[in-house]
XYZ file of C-alpha atoms in Angstrom:
673
model
C 12.359 -68.965 12.937
C 15.059 -70.821 10.865
C 17.077 -73.304 12.822
C 20.030 -76.078 11.767
C 21.068 -78.403 14.284
C 23.926 -80.687 13.631
C 23.160 -80.492 9.985
C 25.583 -82.564 7.308
C 25.434 -81.110 3.705
C 27.153 -82.813 1.013
C 27.714 -81.910 -2.565
C 29.037 -85.226 -4.193
C 31.980 -86.098 -2.336
C 32.794 -82.780 -0.749
C 31.207 -82.107 2.620
C 29.793 -78.541 2.940
C 28.352 -78.504 6.243
C 29.522 -81.028 8.819
C 27.324 -81.113 12.007
C 26.770 -77.386 11.670
C 24.242 -75.500 13.850
C 22.747 -71.963 13.735
C 19.458 -70.209 14.763
C 17.914 -66.957 12.555
C 15.217 -65.025 14.167
C 12.327 -63.737 12.408
C 13.128 -60.034 10.867
C 16.916 -60.534 11.090
C 18.905 -59.111 8.277
C 21.590 -61.858 7.749
C 25.100 -61.446 5.860
C 26.425 -64.884 4.826
C 29.996 -65.045 4.332
C 33.134 -67.327 3.543
C 35.873 -68.095 1.190
C 34.721 -68.670 -2.328
C 33.993 -72.563 -2.472
C 33.048 -72.672 1.224
C 29.289 -73.539 0.759
C 27.360 -70.177 0.745
C 25.344 -70.809 -2.271
C 24.577 -74.668 -1.281
C 23.323 -73.492 1.872
C 21.116 -71.130 -0.305
C 19.992 -74.051 -1.952
C 19.132 -75.981 1.011
C 17.192 -73.388 2.107
C 14.889 -72.906 -0.942
C 14.452 -76.638 -1.275
C 17.103 -77.475 -4.293
C 19.058 -79.480 -1.891
C 18.364 -81.558 1.213
C 20.331 -81.866 4.389
C 22.367 -85.561 4.353
C 21.930 -85.381 8.452
C 21.108 -83.368 11.591
C 17.730 -81.182 11.580
C 16.552 -78.247 9.564
C 13.564 -76.263 10.121
C 12.066 -73.334 8.291
C 8.226 -72.529 8.965
C 6.287 -73.921 6.153
C 4.073 -70.759 5.979
C 6.989 -68.524 5.106
C 6.922 -67.194 1.911
C 10.238 -67.106 0.042
C 11.651 -64.829 -3.085
C 14.908 -65.148 -4.291
C 16.651 -64.090 -7.729
C 16.497 -66.313 -10.384
C 19.410 -67.104 -12.197
C 18.277 -67.712 -15.609
C 18.448 -65.157 -18.485
C 15.209 -64.493 -19.285
C 14.047 -64.777 -22.859
C 10.737 -63.189 -23.704
C 8.767 -60.374 -25.408
C 6.947 -59.162 -22.586
C 7.397 -55.731 -21.575
C 9.618 -55.054 -18.521
C 6.694 -54.004 -16.367
C 4.430 -56.904 -17.202
C 7.380 -59.184 -16.571
C 8.184 -57.808 -13.034
C 4.431 -57.792 -12.225
C 4.300 -61.810 -12.855
C 6.936 -61.708 -9.808
C 4.174 -60.951 -7.282
C 3.133 -64.763 -6.969
C 0.088 -63.762 -4.756
C -1.275 -61.298 -7.251
C -0.912 -64.122 -10.016
C -2.616 -66.791 -8.002
C -5.534 -64.151 -7.257
C -5.828 -63.306 -10.887
C -6.218 -67.174 -11.767
C -8.624 -67.590 -9.109
C -10.600 -64.649 -10.936
C -10.240 -66.357 -14.295
C -11.412 -69.632 -12.790
C -14.469 -68.027 -11.158
C -15.621 -66.262 -14.264
C -15.429 -69.301 -16.102
C -17.691 -71.190 -13.837
C -20.041 -68.782 -13.718
C -20.503 -68.982 -9.746
C -21.329 -65.363 -8.540
C -20.456 -66.004 -4.825
C -16.865 -67.463 -6.158
C -16.538 -64.777 -8.353
C -17.466 -62.085 -5.358
C -14.899 -63.336 -3.382
C -12.259 -63.768 -6.192
C -12.499 -60.195 -6.643
C -12.104 -59.203 -3.117
C -8.874 -61.339 -3.112
C -7.618 -59.748 -6.007
C -8.287 -56.308 -4.903
C -6.753 -57.349 -1.507
C -3.582 -58.464 -3.237
C -2.765 -55.046 -4.604
C -3.961 -55.369 -8.160
C -4.891 -51.867 -7.980
C -1.410 -50.509 -7.785
C 0.787 -53.362 -9.159
C 2.011 -51.494 -12.353
C 3.039 -48.536 -10.183
C 4.797 -50.878 -7.623
C 6.595 -52.654 -10.461
C 7.717 -49.416 -11.956
C 9.083 -47.968 -8.871
C 11.287 -50.943 -8.617
C 12.376 -50.826 -12.173
C 12.971 -47.327 -12.066
C 14.772 -47.425 -8.874
C 17.116 -50.007 -10.255
C 18.253 -47.499 -13.209
C 16.131 -48.123 -15.806
C 14.718 -44.995 -17.676
C 11.247 -44.028 -18.007
C 10.897 -44.599 -21.737
C 12.142 -48.183 -20.825
C 9.312 -49.177 -18.732
C 7.325 -50.742 -21.924
C 10.282 -52.139 -23.837
C 10.526 -56.058 -24.485
C 12.612 -57.967 -21.769
C 14.665 -59.559 -24.736
C 15.602 -55.910 -25.961
C 17.744 -55.301 -22.781
C 21.581 -56.631 -22.190
C 22.234 -59.729 -19.875
C 23.329 -57.140 -17.068
C 20.048 -55.174 -17.144
C 17.836 -58.519 -17.757
C 19.433 -59.668 -14.233
C 18.404 -56.108 -12.587
C 14.578 -57.173 -14.098
C 15.144 -60.393 -12.055
C 16.176 -58.538 -9.115
C 13.286 -56.444 -9.209
C 10.770 -59.557 -9.967
C 12.036 -60.787 -6.581
C 11.745 -57.622 -4.692
C 8.022 -57.362 -5.927
C 7.361 -60.896 -4.769
C 5.430 -60.594 -1.452
C 7.902 -62.792 1.033
C 8.642 -63.483 4.676
C 12.227 -65.013 3.594
C 14.481 -63.256 0.994
C 17.565 -64.727 -0.454
C 19.787 -62.623 -2.242
C 23.236 -64.065 -3.785
C 25.176 -61.316 -4.933
C 22.432 -58.720 -5.716
C 24.972 -55.986 -6.449
C 26.938 -57.359 -9.189
C 25.273 -55.560 -12.137
C 24.534 -52.273 -10.359
C 25.983 -49.060 -10.471
C 26.474 -46.848 -7.354
C 22.905 -44.890 -7.821
C 21.261 -48.190 -8.179
C 22.867 -49.704 -5.251
C 22.108 -46.814 -2.873
C 18.667 -47.141 -4.045
C 18.745 -50.934 -3.401
C 20.178 -50.575 0.294
C 17.183 -48.172 1.173
C 14.844 -50.765 -0.311
C 16.466 -53.659 2.000
C 16.300 -51.620 5.247
C 12.713 -51.048 4.784
C 11.852 -54.935 4.036
C 10.059 -56.390 6.966
C 10.957 -59.868 6.433
C 13.904 -62.259 7.086
C 16.987 -61.521 4.778
C 19.878 -63.527 4.049
C 22.287 -61.889 1.499
C 25.556 -63.228 0.046
C 27.709 -60.134 -0.993
C 31.279 -59.362 -1.575
C 30.515 -55.472 -0.889
C 31.581 -54.752 2.538
C 29.718 -51.643 2.650
C 26.310 -53.159 1.330
C 26.421 -55.650 3.967
C 27.221 -53.149 6.612
C 24.286 -50.848 5.463
C 21.932 -53.746 5.424
C 22.805 -56.434 7.644
C 22.637 -56.787 11.661
C 23.470 -60.324 11.919
C 26.628 -62.078 9.891
C 26.969 -65.917 9.423
C 30.620 -67.275 8.812
C 31.026 -70.193 7.117
C 34.544 -72.005 7.585
C 35.587 -75.638 7.867
C 32.234 -76.964 7.465
C 30.854 -75.137 10.372
C 28.450 -72.272 10.840
C 29.377 -69.321 13.615
C 26.988 -66.738 14.227
C 27.999 -63.138 15.167
C 25.992 -60.266 16.256
C 26.415 -57.203 13.957
C 27.441 -56.472 10.383
C 30.616 -57.567 8.416
C 32.804 -54.524 9.980
C 31.841 -55.734 13.452
C 32.276 -59.258 12.473
C 35.748 -58.423 10.992
C 36.621 -56.794 14.250
C 35.687 -59.890 16.274
C 37.483 -62.186 14.009
C 40.697 -59.864 14.224
C 40.321 -60.310 18.264
C 40.015 -63.970 18.006
C 42.815 -64.355 15.809
C 44.980 -62.112 17.548
C 44.104 -64.115 20.854
C 45.518 -67.269 19.121
C 49.493 -66.605 19.566
C 50.716 -69.665 17.639
C 48.922 -68.328 14.307
C 49.358 -64.651 15.312
C 53.120 -65.219 15.234
C 53.040 -66.780 11.864
C 51.369 -63.613 10.511
C 53.817 -60.927 11.757
C 55.715 -60.622 8.719
C 52.507 -59.746 6.944
C 51.159 -57.666 9.571
C 54.395 -55.487 9.699
C 54.115 -55.235 5.714
C 50.517 -54.125 6.084
C 51.573 -51.516 8.952
C 54.488 -50.012 6.674
C 52.129 -49.791 3.306
C 49.424 -48.100 5.451
C 51.745 -45.674 7.038
C 53.412 -44.784 3.736
C 50.248 -44.109 2.278
C 48.535 -42.075 5.028
C 51.370 -39.678 4.815
C 50.412 -38.871 1.089
C 46.819 -38.271 1.965
C 45.324 -34.951 1.038
C 43.481 -32.624 3.417
C 40.597 -32.993 0.866
C 37.384 -34.984 1.917
C 37.878 -37.911 -0.322
C 41.618 -38.218 1.112
C 40.594 -38.312 4.854
C 37.968 -40.923 3.594
C 40.917 -42.732 2.454
C 42.823 -42.290 5.575
C 39.940 -43.731 7.944
C 40.104 -46.887 5.374
C 43.858 -47.389 5.862
C 42.941 -47.096 9.442
C 40.540 -49.713 9.520
C 42.879 -51.917 7.536
C 45.392 -51.451 10.364
C 42.875 -52.613 12.948
C 41.873 -55.784 11.033
C 45.650 -56.383 9.988
C 45.523 -60.152 11.435
C 42.640 -61.109 9.194
C 43.974 -59.406 6.179
C 47.198 -61.393 6.835
C 45.352 -64.752 7.087
C 44.392 -64.304 3.385
C 46.119 -66.765 1.227
C 46.048 -64.458 -1.651
C 48.218 -61.400 -2.282
C 49.591 -59.943 -5.563
C 51.507 -56.651 -6.833
C 51.700 -54.363 -9.999
C 55.404 -54.430 -11.249
C 56.999 -50.904 -11.534
C 56.419 -49.561 -14.778
C 59.167 -49.281 -17.240
C 58.454 -45.512 -17.555
C 56.204 -42.926 -15.999
C 55.338 -40.201 -18.705
C 54.260 -37.056 -17.103
C 51.464 -35.863 -18.088
C 50.210 -39.488 -19.133
C 47.381 -37.908 -21.430
C 46.107 -34.800 -22.234
C 42.619 -34.083 -23.520
C 41.597 -30.943 -25.436
C 37.784 -30.335 -25.953
C 37.093 -33.843 -26.451
C 33.809 -35.241 -27.203
C 33.138 -38.938 -26.088
C 30.295 -41.363 -27.607
C 29.751 -43.765 -30.580
C 29.865 -43.472 -34.324
C 26.911 -44.265 -36.443
C 25.830 -48.054 -36.887
C 27.481 -49.716 -39.933
C 24.065 -49.836 -41.572
C 22.671 -46.430 -40.568
C 22.169 -43.940 -43.671
C 24.808 -41.981 -44.992
C 25.299 -38.441 -42.896
C 23.861 -40.016 -39.749
C 25.600 -38.063 -36.836
C 27.541 -40.131 -34.379
C 25.870 -40.160 -30.865
C 27.785 -37.828 -28.309
C 27.465 -38.791 -24.587
C 30.165 -36.355 -22.793
C 31.450 -33.343 -24.565
C 33.920 -30.642 -24.645
C 36.432 -32.460 -21.989
C 39.484 -30.507 -21.582
C 41.703 -32.249 -18.762
C 45.037 -33.704 -18.104
C 45.932 -37.338 -16.573
C 49.095 -36.867 -14.662
C 51.455 -39.444 -13.249
C 50.645 -40.899 -9.764
C 47.177 -39.771 -9.430
C 44.340 -41.863 -8.212
C 40.955 -40.782 -9.840
C 37.603 -42.331 -9.016
C 35.156 -41.701 -11.660
C 31.809 -41.133 -10.413
C 28.144 -40.633 -12.333
C 24.795 -41.731 -12.318
C 23.769 -44.715 -14.509
C 23.792 -43.988 -18.215
C 25.937 -40.762 -17.861
C 28.922 -42.099 -19.614
C 31.206 -43.163 -17.354
C 32.418 -46.487 -19.304
C 32.077 -44.375 -22.447
C 34.952 -42.114 -21.183
C 37.029 -44.882 -20.155
C 36.800 -46.959 -23.291
C 37.880 -43.905 -25.301
C 41.158 -43.585 -22.864
C 41.709 -47.446 -23.188
C 41.348 -46.591 -27.318
C 38.368 -49.137 -27.459
C 36.667 -46.243 -28.859
C 37.669 -43.314 -30.934
C 36.844 -39.994 -29.674
C 34.200 -37.944 -31.652
C 36.155 -34.879 -31.769
C 38.824 -32.905 -30.398
C 42.651 -33.925 -29.543
C 43.833 -36.584 -26.891
C 47.639 -36.450 -26.796
C 49.202 -39.475 -24.897
C 52.469 -39.321 -23.386
C 55.481 -41.222 -24.641
C 55.759 -44.598 -23.765
C 52.185 -44.721 -22.375
C 51.230 -48.288 -21.673
C 47.600 -48.871 -20.630
C 46.051 -51.774 -18.670
C 42.130 -52.025 -19.198
C 39.901 -53.978 -17.060
C 36.480 -53.949 -18.998
C 33.254 -54.653 -17.528
C 32.813 -57.347 -20.424
C 36.294 -58.286 -19.918
C 35.629 -61.726 -18.921
C 33.443 -62.425 -22.176
C 36.587 -61.927 -24.303
C 38.509 -64.795 -22.666
C 38.285 -67.825 -24.772
C 36.095 -70.524 -22.928
C 38.045 -73.517 -24.661
C 41.651 -72.252 -23.808
C 43.367 -72.543 -20.435
C 45.013 -69.912 -18.474
C 48.521 -70.934 -19.885
C 47.376 -70.758 -23.478
C 45.836 -67.274 -22.719
C 49.227 -66.301 -21.418
C 51.064 -67.617 -24.286
C 48.774 -65.843 -26.595
C 49.331 -62.582 -25.008
C 53.295 -62.724 -24.956
C 53.082 -63.192 -28.855
C 50.304 -60.185 -28.921
C 52.944 -57.746 -26.859
C 56.049 -58.996 -28.790
C 54.436 -58.183 -32.367
C 53.184 -55.021 -31.005
C 56.984 -54.147 -29.666
C 55.818 -53.556 -26.229
C 57.802 -56.415 -24.221
C 59.444 -54.530 -21.296
C 61.723 -57.104 -19.618
C 59.038 -59.368 -18.943
C 60.078 -63.236 -18.702
C 58.254 -65.077 -21.329
C 59.666 -68.702 -21.049
C 56.605 -71.158 -20.225
C 58.208 -72.178 -17.241
C 58.160 -68.390 -16.060
C 54.591 -68.160 -17.357
C 53.524 -71.153 -15.098
C 55.214 -69.516 -11.933
C 53.344 -66.120 -12.862
C 50.183 -67.761 -12.938
C 50.822 -69.351 -9.700
C 51.607 -66.083 -7.949
C 47.540 -65.935 -8.771
C 46.310 -69.153 -7.389
C 46.545 -70.632 -10.749
C 48.828 -73.768 -9.767
C 48.844 -77.322 -10.548
C 46.006 -78.629 -12.647
C 44.471 -75.028 -12.945
C 47.094 -73.981 -15.386
C 45.604 -76.459 -17.894
C 41.811 -76.104 -17.050
C 39.441 -74.401 -19.641
C 38.605 -71.239 -18.904
C 34.814 -71.832 -19.472
C 34.750 -74.393 -16.381
C 36.105 -71.692 -14.271
C 34.140 -69.175 -11.494
C 33.540 -65.672 -12.145
C 36.201 -64.978 -9.676
C 38.912 -67.197 -11.197
C 37.979 -65.601 -14.643
C 38.541 -62.088 -13.095
C 41.951 -63.166 -11.528
C 43.169 -64.423 -14.581
C 42.186 -61.025 -16.230
C 44.258 -58.976 -13.531
C 47.137 -61.601 -14.146
C 47.365 -60.685 -17.592
C 46.966 -56.888 -16.931
C 49.784 -57.270 -14.252
C 51.951 -59.210 -16.550
C 52.178 -56.342 -19.273
C 53.378 -53.766 -16.528
C 51.249 -50.920 -17.236
C 51.767 -47.465 -16.133
C 47.964 -46.491 -16.478
C 45.503 -48.556 -15.131
C 41.912 -48.162 -16.452
C 39.578 -50.360 -14.256
C 35.690 -50.469 -15.145
C 34.010 -52.564 -12.373
C 36.805 -54.728 -11.576
C 35.195 -56.247 -8.269
C 32.234 -57.589 -9.856
C 33.001 -61.406 -9.490
C 35.787 -61.186 -6.854
C 35.644 -62.402 -3.095
C 36.757 -60.081 -0.171
C 39.608 -61.466 0.027
C 40.631 -60.753 -3.653
C 38.922 -57.617 -3.225
C 41.415 -56.478 -0.384
C 44.284 -58.031 -2.229
C 43.722 -55.709 -4.890
C 42.954 -52.713 -2.944
C 46.696 -53.093 -1.414
C 48.374 -53.732 -4.975
C 46.401 -50.563 -6.446
C 47.820 -48.218 -3.588
C 51.299 -49.875 -3.907
C 51.103 -49.212 -7.669
C 53.637 -46.319 -8.961
C 51.360 -45.597 -12.132
C 48.189 -43.672 -12.402
C 44.735 -45.401 -11.615
C 41.482 -44.632 -13.021
C 38.571 -46.484 -11.246
C 34.801 -46.831 -12.002
C 33.496 -49.388 -9.246
C 30.545 -49.607 -7.290
C 32.465 -50.849 -4.614
C 32.663 -47.957 -2.455
C 35.112 -49.539 -0.009
C 37.850 -50.033 -2.922
C 37.009 -46.385 -3.923
C 37.672 -44.927 -0.284
C 40.999 -47.003 0.018
C 42.390 -46.290 -3.418
C 41.045 -42.635 -4.649
C 41.806 -39.343 -3.468
C 40.264 -37.207 -6.253
C 37.085 -37.794 -8.047
C 35.757 -36.875 -11.510
C 31.789 -36.428 -11.829
C 30.546 -37.680 -15.200
C 27.390 -35.751 -15.466
C 24.958 -33.670 -17.866
C 26.996 -34.331 -20.506
C 30.443 -33.181 -19.287
C 33.237 -33.980 -16.696
C 34.159 -31.925 -13.401
C 36.103 -32.589 -10.392
C 33.783 -33.615 -7.405
C 34.428 -31.661 -4.401
C 33.312 -34.300 -1.731
C 33.719 -37.823 -0.517
C 31.550 -40.852 -1.251
C 29.328 -39.708 1.554
C 28.713 -36.657 -0.026
C 28.246 -38.261 -3.530
C 25.564 -41.060 -1.945
C 23.771 -37.963 -0.646
C 23.589 -36.292 -3.987
C 22.530 -39.461 -5.678
C 19.359 -39.548 -3.049
C 18.768 -35.743 -3.407
C 19.009 -36.297 -7.316
C 16.768 -39.305 -7.253
C 14.434 -37.186 -5.159
C 14.552 -34.305 -7.623
C 13.726 -36.315 -10.376
C 10.639 -37.890 -8.727
C 9.586 -34.358 -7.807
C 9.588 -33.373 -11.410
C 7.697 -36.334 -12.587
C 4.953 -35.502 -10.297
C 4.705 -32.277 -11.187
C 4.438 -33.104 -14.749
C 1.306 -35.228 -13.701
C -0.060 -33.451 -10.737
C -3.477 -32.026 -10.564
C -4.373 -28.121 -9.292
C -5.883 -30.022 -6.543
C -2.671 -32.263 -5.138
C -0.586 -28.700 -5.869
C -3.003 -27.253 -3.498
C -2.659 -30.106 -1.077
C 1.040 -30.131 -1.308
C 1.215 -26.229 -0.451
C -0.566 -26.677 2.603
C 1.211 -29.587 3.701
C 4.738 -27.288 3.252
C 2.626 -24.137 5.156
C 1.836 -26.553 8.168
C 5.396 -28.108 8.455
C 6.518 -24.379 8.996
C 4.631 -24.041 12.244
C 6.149 -24.268 15.596
C 5.207 -26.472 18.282
C 5.026 -25.692 22.153
C 7.543 -28.839 22.526
C 9.977 -27.195 20.247
C 9.862 -23.991 22.296
C 10.365 -25.524 25.551
C 13.106 -27.157 24.093
C 14.865 -23.913 22.676
C 14.380 -22.291 26.164
C 16.209 -25.423 27.930
C 19.061 -25.072 25.247
C 19.534 -21.066 25.732
C 20.107 -21.492 29.622
C 23.293 -23.809 29.027
C 24.894 -21.325 26.094
C 27.036 -19.406 28.910
C 28.684 -22.509 29.778
C 29.176 -23.414 26.346
C 30.711 -19.949 25.702
C 33.020 -20.458 28.634
C 34.103 -23.726 26.882
C 34.721 -22.663 23.574
C 36.733 -19.665 24.895
C 39.297 -21.935 26.755
C 39.825 -24.653 23.856
C 40.286 -21.494 21.642
C 43.087 -20.036 23.724
C 44.723 -23.759 23.843
C 44.511 -24.280 19.912
C 45.395 -20.600 18.705
C 49.105 -21.418 17.729
C 48.242 -24.549 16.140
C 45.547 -22.767 13.958
C 47.953 -20.048 13.150
C 50.142 -22.399 11.566
C 47.405 -24.200 10.135
C 46.379 -20.987 8.473
C 49.750 -20.525 6.925
C 50.082 -24.099 5.705
C 46.304 -23.476 4.200
C 47.693 -20.262 2.299
C 50.587 -21.767 1.174
C 48.968 -25.032 -0.060
C 46.373 -23.000 -2.056
C 49.137 -21.220 -3.605
C 50.564 -24.446 -4.598
C 47.139 -25.898 -5.617
C 46.744 -22.693 -7.890
C 49.779 -23.247 -9.552
C 49.302 -26.768 -10.072
C 45.658 -26.241 -11.635
C 47.077 -23.761 -13.716
C 49.841 -25.858 -15.092
C 47.619 -28.810 -15.537
C 45.337 -26.451 -17.522
C 48.317 -25.596 -19.660
C 49.075 -28.963 -20.705
C 45.664 -29.576 -22.016
C 46.358 -26.719 -24.542
C 49.947 -27.164 -25.182
C 51.499 -30.100 -27.717
C 55.519 -28.690 -27.262
C 57.530 -31.498 -25.895
C 59.994 -29.111 -24.280
C 56.853 -27.290 -22.560
C 55.243 -30.542 -21.291
C 58.441 -31.846 -19.718
C 59.145 -28.844 -17.847
C 55.477 -28.539 -16.518
C 55.713 -32.192 -15.666
C 58.938 -31.709 -13.608
C 57.437 -28.649 -12.092
C 54.025 -30.657 -11.038
C 56.447 -33.239 -9.413
C 57.967 -30.446 -7.387
C 54.901 -29.117 -6.270
C 53.361 -32.659 -5.655
C 56.358 -33.174 -3.309
C 55.895 -30.220 -1.405
C 52.288 -30.674 -1.096
C 52.940 -34.277 0.409
C 55.004 -32.500 3.304
C 52.491 -29.700 3.887
C 49.576 -32.303 4.180
C 51.233 -34.513 6.351
C 51.928 -31.459 8.844
C 48.374 -30.294 7.916
C 46.959 -33.715 9.394
C 49.245 -33.762 12.067
C 48.186 -30.380 13.419
C 44.376 -31.266 12.568
C 44.802 -33.998 14.848
C 46.044 -32.338 17.856
C 43.022 -29.398 17.480
C 40.529 -32.233 17.200
C 42.155 -33.700 20.468
C 42.113 -30.597 22.137
C 38.507 -29.957 21.453
C 37.390 -33.581 22.410
C-alpha cells in the first residue's frame, strides 16, 4: 500500500503538494491526471526517490520492486534483444552471483547460484524480451540490430520494453504512448491489463487511460483527489461536481451554449457509416461533460480558408516512397512503399489514415504535403490549394534559440515571399496578439523555444499553421505532446474547420470525434476502411495473431503440429453443460417470437421509410463514387468544376437524408428497447 498523509512537496519556490493525502492499494491501476505543470512528474519523482517530501508522511513498502521508463536516450552498440534483457534486474543480479560463485570455486555457492539463475527466468529471457520488442512494433529482422542504429522514437520504445521486462511490484509510466503507433498502443494496452502489480500512469490519451486504469488521482491546487473509476468516470464525476457549484457554472454558460451548438451542428452532418456513428457518440460525450470542457483555459479556431477548391487534390496511379540515397550507385531504384493510388481529396472531407506501423502512412502524408516527390504517377492540386502540415518531427525544426515572436516574424517573411498572404495581419503587435490566443502572452513571447516544454512547442507549431489560413490540414501525430485540455481544443477546432482534414494519430478519441471516413494504408496500397475504430482495433489484434501463427508454423515440429490438431479437435466436442443450456434456451423461444412480432408491427412504417432512404442514399453514393473516380482521371478544368458542383449538391442531399436516417434509427431502437 502507498500512503501520502498531509504531504508537502516543493520544487524551488513552487509548492507542488500542500498537505496532500491519498491511499493507493496493491494491484490498483491508477491514472494520474492534471494540467501541465500541476506536478504529476514531480509526484513520480517522489515515488522513485529522486525527490523527498518536505513535510507530512509518505510510505511505500520497502520490499516493493519498482520499474519505470528511463528518459535518457540510449547510446550503445548492444543488440536490441540484449539491451532489453538487461532490464530484468533480477536476472542480472542472478547472473552476477553465478560469475562470482564461479570465480570463488565454491561448489555449494555455484549450485545455489545456478538454481537462482534458473528461477529468475534465464532460460526464456531472450524469448520474453523479443516478444516485448515485436509487440512494440519492431520487425523480426531488427531484433539483433544495434540500439544506436534506431531513431530516437524507436530507442524510446526500447526503453519502454526494458521497463516492462523488469519484474516489478510498482510500475511507473510517464506518457508511454507518445512514440507508439496505434497497433503498438493496442498491444501495450493488452499487456498492461495483464500486469499483476500496482501501476501509476501519466497519459493524455483518454482511451488509453480508460482501457488500463481503474482509479484516477487528480492533482489540482496542490491537492490530490482520488476517484474510483477510469478517466471517463472521473470526467463524469467532475462535471457533476462543477454543475453543483452554481457560481462557477453560471460563468460557463456562454461556453456551454457554444459547445452544445457546435455538437448539434456536427451531429446533423453525421453519416450512417460506422465511423460516423462513432463520431456521434464522441460528440454525445462532449455534451455530457460540457461543464468540464468549458473550464479549459485554452481554445482556438482555424480561420475560414480564403478559398475551397474542389477537388483539393487528385491522384492518378501514384507511387509513394523515397528516392535512392545521394551516395547510392548510379541506377539504384527508388524505394516504393505504397503504389498505384488513384484517389481524390474533396473539400470538407474528414479522413483518418490508418495502418500498422511501417506500412507508409507518414510517407503518403509527406508526399501530399510536398515534403517528398511522388515516385511515379500524377498528382493534380486544386487551384489555390494551401496546405497546413503538422509533421511528427515538426517540433525538431523549431529553432531552439529563437522565441515565438521571432518564429512568427520569420513565417510572415516566408509566406510573403511565396505570395501566399491571404489577408493575415502582419504587424508585430498583431502577431503578439495572435500568439496570445495560444497562451503565449507576457514574457513567453520572448522566451527561447529550447526552454519550452513539448506541449508548448506543439502549441507554437499549431499557432503557426492556423495563422497561414490553410484549406487542407495534414496532421501527422499532432497530439504527442498535448495535454488533455489542448487535445479537446484541437478536436473542437478541427470539427469547426471549413476545409479538409487528413489525420494520422494514435489518439482514438481525436479520430472518433473528427473523422467520418478512414483510409487504410496496408500491403502496399490505400483502400477505404469500412468500419469504425473498434473494428480497426480488432483487425490489428487479428493481424498480430495471424503473424504469430505464421511464425509458429514456420518453426513448428511435426509433433507440435499433431498436438495442435488434437487440441482443435477436442475443442469441438460439446459438453453436457452446453446441452443443458441449449435446452433451457429453447424453452423461451416461443415468448421471444411473440415479442419480436409485436415489435415488428410497431416499427414496420418506420422501416419502410428507412428502406426508401437507404435506396436513395445508395444511388447518391454510387453517383458520388463515380464522380470521384472520374476526378482522378480527368485534368480538364471545366470537367473538374462541373463535377465539383455536382458533388456539393450530392453532399447536401446526403446530409439531409442522413439526418432523417438517424432520427428513424433512433425511433426504431427505442421501440425495440
